[in-house]
CSV table of C-alpha atoms in Angstrom, one decimal:
chain,number,residue,atom,x,y,z
X,1,UNK,CA,-2.5,16.9,-4.9
X,2,UNK,CA,-3.0,14.1,-2.4
X,3,UNK,CA,-6.3,12.3,-2.8
X,4,UNK,CA,-6.0,10.4,0.5
X,5,UNK,CA,-4.7,12.4,3.5
X,6,UNK,CA,-3.5,11.3,6.9
X,7,UNK,CA,-2.8,14.5,8.6
X,8,UNK,CA,-1.3,13.2,11.8
X,9,UNK,CA,2.1,11.7,11.1
X,10,UNK,CA,2.2,10.2,14.6
X,11,UNK,CA,0.0,9.2,17.6
X,12,UNK,CA,1.0,8.0,21.0
X,13,UNK,CA,-1.4,6.3,23.4
X,14,UNK,CA,-1.2,4.2,26.5
X,15,UNK,CA,-1.9,0.5,26.6
X,16,UNK,CA,-5.6,-0.2,27.2
X,17,UNK,CA,-6.8,3.2,25.9
X,18,UNK,CA,-8.4,3.9,22.6
X,19,UNK,CA,-6.4,4.7,19.5
X,20,UNK,CA,-8.1,6.8,16.8
X,21,UNK,CA,-6.4,7.2,13.4
X,22,UNK,CA,-8.0,9.6,10.9
X,23,UNK,CA,-8.1,9.8,7.2
X,24,UNK,CA,-9.6,12.2,4.7
X,25,UNK,CA,-10.2,11.9,1.0
X,26,UNK,CA,-11.0,14.3,-1.7
X,27,UNK,CA,-13.2,12.5,-4.2
X,28,UNK,CA,-16.8,11.6,-3.3
X,29,UNK,CA,-16.7,9.0,-6.0
X,30,UNK,CA,-14.3,6.8,-3.9
X,31,UNK,CA,-16.4,3.9,-2.6
X,32,UNK,CA,-14.1,1.4,-0.9
X,33,UNK,CA,-11.5,2.1,1.7
X,34,UNK,CA,-9.0,-0.1,3.5
X,35,UNK,CA,-6.6,0.1,6.4
X,36,UNK,CA,-3.2,-1.5,6.3
X,37,UNK,CA,-0.7,-1.9,9.1
X,38,UNK,CA,3.1,-2.0,8.5
X,39,UNK,CA,5.9,-3.1,10.8
X,40,UNK,CA,9.5,-2.2,10.0
X,41,UNK,CA,11.2,-4.5,7.5
X,42,UNK,CA,7.8,-6.0,6.5
X,43,UNK,CA,5.3,-5.2,3.9
X,44,UNK,CA,1.9,-3.7,4.8
X,45,UNK,CA,-0.7,-6.1,6.1
X,46,UNK,CA,-4.4,-5.8,5.4
X,47,UNK,CA,-6.3,-4.9,8.5
X,48,UNK,CA,-9.9,-3.9,7.8
X,49,UNK,CA,-12.0,-2.4,5.0
X,50,UNK,CA,-15.3,-0.6,4.5
X,51,UNK,CA,-17.6,-0.1,1.5
X,52,UNK,CA,-19.4,3.2,1.0
X,53,UNK,CA,-22.7,1.5,1.5
X,54,UNK,CA,-21.8,1.1,5.2
X,55,UNK,CA,-20.8,3.6,7.8
X,56,UNK,CA,-19.2,1.2,10.2
X,57,UNK,CA,-17.3,-2.1,10.0
X,58,UNK,CA,-16.0,-4.0,13.0
X,59,UNK,CA,-13.4,-6.8,13.4
X,60,UNK,CA,-12.4,-7.6,16.9
X,61,UNK,CA,-10.6,-4.7,18.5
X,62,UNK,CA,-10.7,-2.8,15.2
X,63,UNK,CA,-13.6,-0.6,14.0
X,64,UNK,CA,-13.6,1.6,10.9
X,65,UNK,CA,-16.1,4.4,10.7
X,66,UNK,CA,-17.0,6.2,7.4
X,67,UNK,CA,-18.5,9.6,7.2
X,68,UNK,CA,-19.3,10.1,3.5
X,69,UNK,CA,-20.6,13.7,3.8
X,70,UNK,CA,-17.4,14.7,5.5
X,71,UNK,CA,-15.3,12.5,3.2
X,72,UNK,CA,-13.6,11.2,6.4
X,73,UNK,CA,-12.9,7.8,7.9
X,74,UNK,CA,-11.3,6.7,11.1
X,75,UNK,CA,-9.9,3.6,12.6
X,76,UNK,CA,-10.5,2.9,16.2
X,77,UNK,CA,-8.4,0.3,18.1
X,78,UNK,CA,-9.9,-0.6,21.5
X,79,UNK,CA,-8.1,-1.5,23.7
X,80,UNK,CA,-4.7,-0.6,22.3
X,81,UNK,CA,-1.8,-3.0,22.9
X,82,UNK,CA,1.9,-2.5,22.6
X,83,UNK,CA,1.9,-4.9,19.6
X,84,UNK,CA,-0.3,-2.4,17.7
X,85,UNK,CA,2.7,-0.1,17.5
X,86,UNK,CA,3.2,0.2,13.7
X,87,UNK,CA,2.6,2.5,10.8
X,88,UNK,CA,-1.1,2.6,9.7
X,89,UNK,CA,-2.0,3.4,6.1
X,90,UNK,CA,-5.4,4.4,4.9
X,91,UNK,CA,-6.1,3.5,1.2
X,92,UNK,CA,-8.9,4.2,-1.2
X,93,UNK,CA,-9.8,2.0,-4.2
X,94,UNK,CA,-10.1,4.5,-7.0
X,95,UNK,CA,-11.1,4.2,-10.7
X,96,UNK,CA,-8.1,4.0,-12.9
X,97,UNK,CA,-7.2,3.5,-16.6
X,98,UNK,CA,-8.5,-0.1,-16.4
X,99,UNK,CA,-10.4,-1.1,-13.3
X,100,UNK,CA,-9.2,0.2,-10.0
X,101,UNK,CA,-6.0,0.9,-8.1
X,102,UNK,CA,-5.3,1.6,-4.5
X,103,UNK,CA,-4.3,5.1,-3.5
X,104,UNK,CA,-2.6,5.3,-0.1
X,105,UNK,CA,-2.2,8.1,2.5
X,106,UNK,CA,1.3,8.8,3.8
X,107,UNK,CA,0.7,6.9,7.0
X,108,UNK,CA,0.4,7.5,10.8
X,109,UNK,CA,2.9,6.0,13.2
X,110,UNK,CA,1.1,4.6,16.2
X,111,UNK,CA,3.1,4.1,19.4
X,112,UNK,CA,1.4,2.3,22.3
X,113,UNK,CA,3.2,2.4,25.6
X,114,UNK,CA,2.8,-0.1,28.4
Z,1,UNK,CA,0.5,-21.1,1.5
Z,2,UNK,CA,3.7,-19.1,0.9
Z,3,UNK,CA,3.4,-15.3,0.9
Z,4,UNK,CA,4.6,-12.8,-1.6
Z,5,UNK,CA,8.3,-12.9,-2.0
Z,6,UNK,CA,10.6,-10.2,-3.4
Z,7,UNK,CA,14.2,-10.4,-4.3
Z,8,UNK,CA,16.7,-9.0,-3.6
Z,9,UNK,CA,15.8,-7.5,-0.2
Z,10,UNK,CA,18.5,-4.9,-0.3
Z,11,UNK,CA,20.3,-3.3,-3.2
Z,12,UNK,CA,22.8,-0.5,-3.6
Z,13,UNK,CA,23.3,1.1,-7.0
Z,14,UNK,CA,25.0,4.1,-8.5
Z,15,UNK,CA,23.4,6.9,-10.3
Z,16,UNK,CA,22.9,6.2,-14.0
Z,17,UNK,CA,22.8,2.4,-13.5
Z,18,UNK,CA,19.7,0.3,-14.0
Z,19,UNK,CA,18.1,-2.2,-11.7
Z,20,UNK,CA,15.7,-5.1,-11.9
Z,21,UNK,CA,13.6,-6.2,-9.0
Z,22,UNK,CA,11.6,-9.4,-8.8
Z,23,UNK,CA,8.3,-10.4,-7.3
Z,24,UNK,CA,6.7,-13.8,-6.9
Z,25,UNK,CA,3.0,-13.6,-6.0
Z,26,UNK,CA,1.0,-15.9,-3.7
Z,27,UNK,CA,0.2,-19.1,-5.5
Z,28,UNK,CA,-3.0,-18.6,-7.5
Z,29,UNK,CA,-2.9,-14.9,-7.5
Z,30,UNK,CA,-2.7,-13.5,-11.0
Z,31,UNK,CA,-2.6,-9.7,-10.4
Z,32,UNK,CA,0.6,-8.0,-9.3
Z,33,UNK,CA,0.9,-4.4,-8.4
Z,34,UNK,CA,4.1,-2.4,-7.6
Z,35,UNK,CA,4.4,0.5,-5.2
Z,36,UNK,CA,7.2,2.9,-4.2
Z,37,UNK,CA,7.4,4.0,-0.6
Z,38,UNK,CA,9.5,7.0,0.4
Z,39,UNK,CA,9.4,9.0,3.7
Z,40,UNK,CA,8.1,12.1,2.0
Z,41,UNK,CA,5.5,10.6,-0.4
Z,42,UNK,CA,4.3,7.5,1.4
Z,43,UNK,CA,3.1,4.6,-0.7
Z,44,UNK,CA,2.7,5.5,-4.4
Z,45,UNK,CA,1.2,3.2,-7.0
Z,46,UNK,CA,3.6,2.4,-9.9
Z,47,UNK,CA,1.8,-0.2,-12.1
Z,48,UNK,CA,-0.4,-3.3,-12.1
Z,49,UNK,CA,0.0,-6.4,-14.2
Z,50,UNK,CA,-2.5,-9.1,-15.0
Z,51,UNK,CA,-2.2,-11.9,-17.6
Z,52,UNK,CA,1.2,-10.6,-18.7
Z,53,UNK,CA,-0.3,-7.2,-19.5
Z,54,UNK,CA,0.1,-3.8,-17.8
Z,55,UNK,CA,-3.4,-2.7,-16.9
Z,56,UNK,CA,-2.7,0.5,-14.9
Z,57,UNK,CA,0.2,2.8,-14.5
Z,58,UNK,CA,0.8,5.5,-11.9
Z,59,UNK,CA,2.3,8.9,-12.4
Z,60,UNK,CA,6.0,7.8,-12.8
Z,61,UNK,CA,8.4,8.5,-15.7
Z,62,UNK,CA,9.1,6.0,-18.4
Z,63,UNK,CA,12.3,5.0,-16.7
Z,64,UNK,CA,10.1,2.8,-14.6
Z,65,UNK,CA,8.8,-0.3,-16.4
Z,66,UNK,CA,7.7,-3.7,-15.6
Z,67,UNK,CA,6.6,-7.0,-17.0
Z,68,UNK,CA,4.8,-10.1,-15.9
Z,69,UNK,CA,5.5,-13.7,-16.9
Z,70,UNK,CA,3.1,-16.5,-17.7
Z,71,UNK,CA,3.5,-17.9,-14.1
Z,72,UNK,CA,2.4,-14.5,-12.8
Z,73,UNK,CA,5.8,-13.6,-11.5
Z,74,UNK,CA,6.7,-10.0,-12.1
Z,75,UNK,CA,9.7,-7.8,-12.5
Z,76,UNK,CA,10.1,-4.1,-12.4
Z,77,UNK,CA,13.0,-2.2,-14.0
Z,78,UNK,CA,14.3,1.2,-13.3
Z,79,UNK,CA,16.8,2.6,-15.8
Z,80,UNK,CA,19.2,5.6,-15.5
Z,81,UNK,CA,18.8,5.6,-11.7
Z,82,UNK,CA,18.6,8.9,-9.9
Z,83,UNK,CA,19.2,9.7,-6.2
Z,84,UNK,CA,15.5,10.2,-5.7
Z,85,UNK,CA,14.8,6.7,-6.7
Z,86,UNK,CA,16.1,5.5,-3.4
Z,87,UNK,CA,13.0,3.9,-1.8
Z,88,UNK,CA,11.3,0.8,-0.6
Z,89,UNK,CA,9.7,-1.0,-3.6
Z,90,UNK,CA,6.8,-3.1,-2.6
Z,91,UNK,CA,5.0,-5.7,-4.6
Z,92,UNK,CA,1.4,-6.8,-3.9
Z,93,UNK,CA,-0.6,-9.6,-5.3
Z,94,UNK,CA,-4.3,-10.3,-5.5
Z,95,UNK,CA,-6.5,-13.0,-7.0
Z,96,UNK,CA,-7.6,-10.8,-9.8
Z,97,UNK,CA,-7.6,-7.1,-10.9
Z,98,UNK,CA,-10.0,-5.0,-8.9
Z,99,UNK,CA,-9.7,-7.3,-5.9
Z,100,UNK,CA,-9.0,-4.7,-3.3
Z,101,UNK,CA,-7.4,-6.9,-0.6
Z,102,UNK,CA,-3.9,-7.0,-1.8
Z,103,UNK,CA,-1.1,-9.0,-0.1
Z,104,UNK,CA,2.2,-7.3,0.1
Z,105,UNK,CA,5.7,-8.7,0.1
Z,106,UNK,CA,8.5,-7.4,2.4
Z,107,UNK,CA,9.8,-5.1,-0.2
Z,108,UNK,CA,13.2,-4.3,-1.8
Z,109,UNK,CA,15.2,-1.5,-0.2
Z,110,UNK,CA,17.0,0.3,-3.1
Z,111,UNK,CA,19.7,2.8,-2.3
Z,112,UNK,CA,21.1,4.9,-5.1
Z,113,UNK,CA,24.4,6.6,-4.4
């Protein structure tokens, strides 16, 4: 069963508008979350992260919100730009056999049209 | 500083064969993780190496194995290839285990026919 879920495979927005990408997780013990962006033919690139001691983290146009009670996080991109078109992966740092490992969602493809 | 490099970038193999993929981490990074990306399953964790030792292993059969060398370079091996092993294999490096900000290479696209 998937521990990190991105239920929207795709999202289309217009340039200048807000993009909201959602992610749900199953285990309330998860305490660190990350967003990665991936362009075709490239590896994922780290975008922004959030610890469970916070409910918001901001970096320029990117803001991640964490709702621990709902086990939900979201990535807001404001304003959206055509260059933001990519696949976005949500990941959780989870306890593993030794230390931690990253568990990823299946990704959401964002398309920003000009 | 050079990024994570992976070789080869593309590979075509036949069912039953074996394959070895290579990953060179960012200089100074000592932890290397491997992931498999498929359209249906997304990014799935394969294993993590640190100090030439496998620390963690994901839910994959024993046909998937890896190793790490003293210079932190890593290889992964898949034996007795199956059609379902066709995927993008990504390597990521970080300074040390448990450092959540991992830096990914471009991946090796493996096609099994």
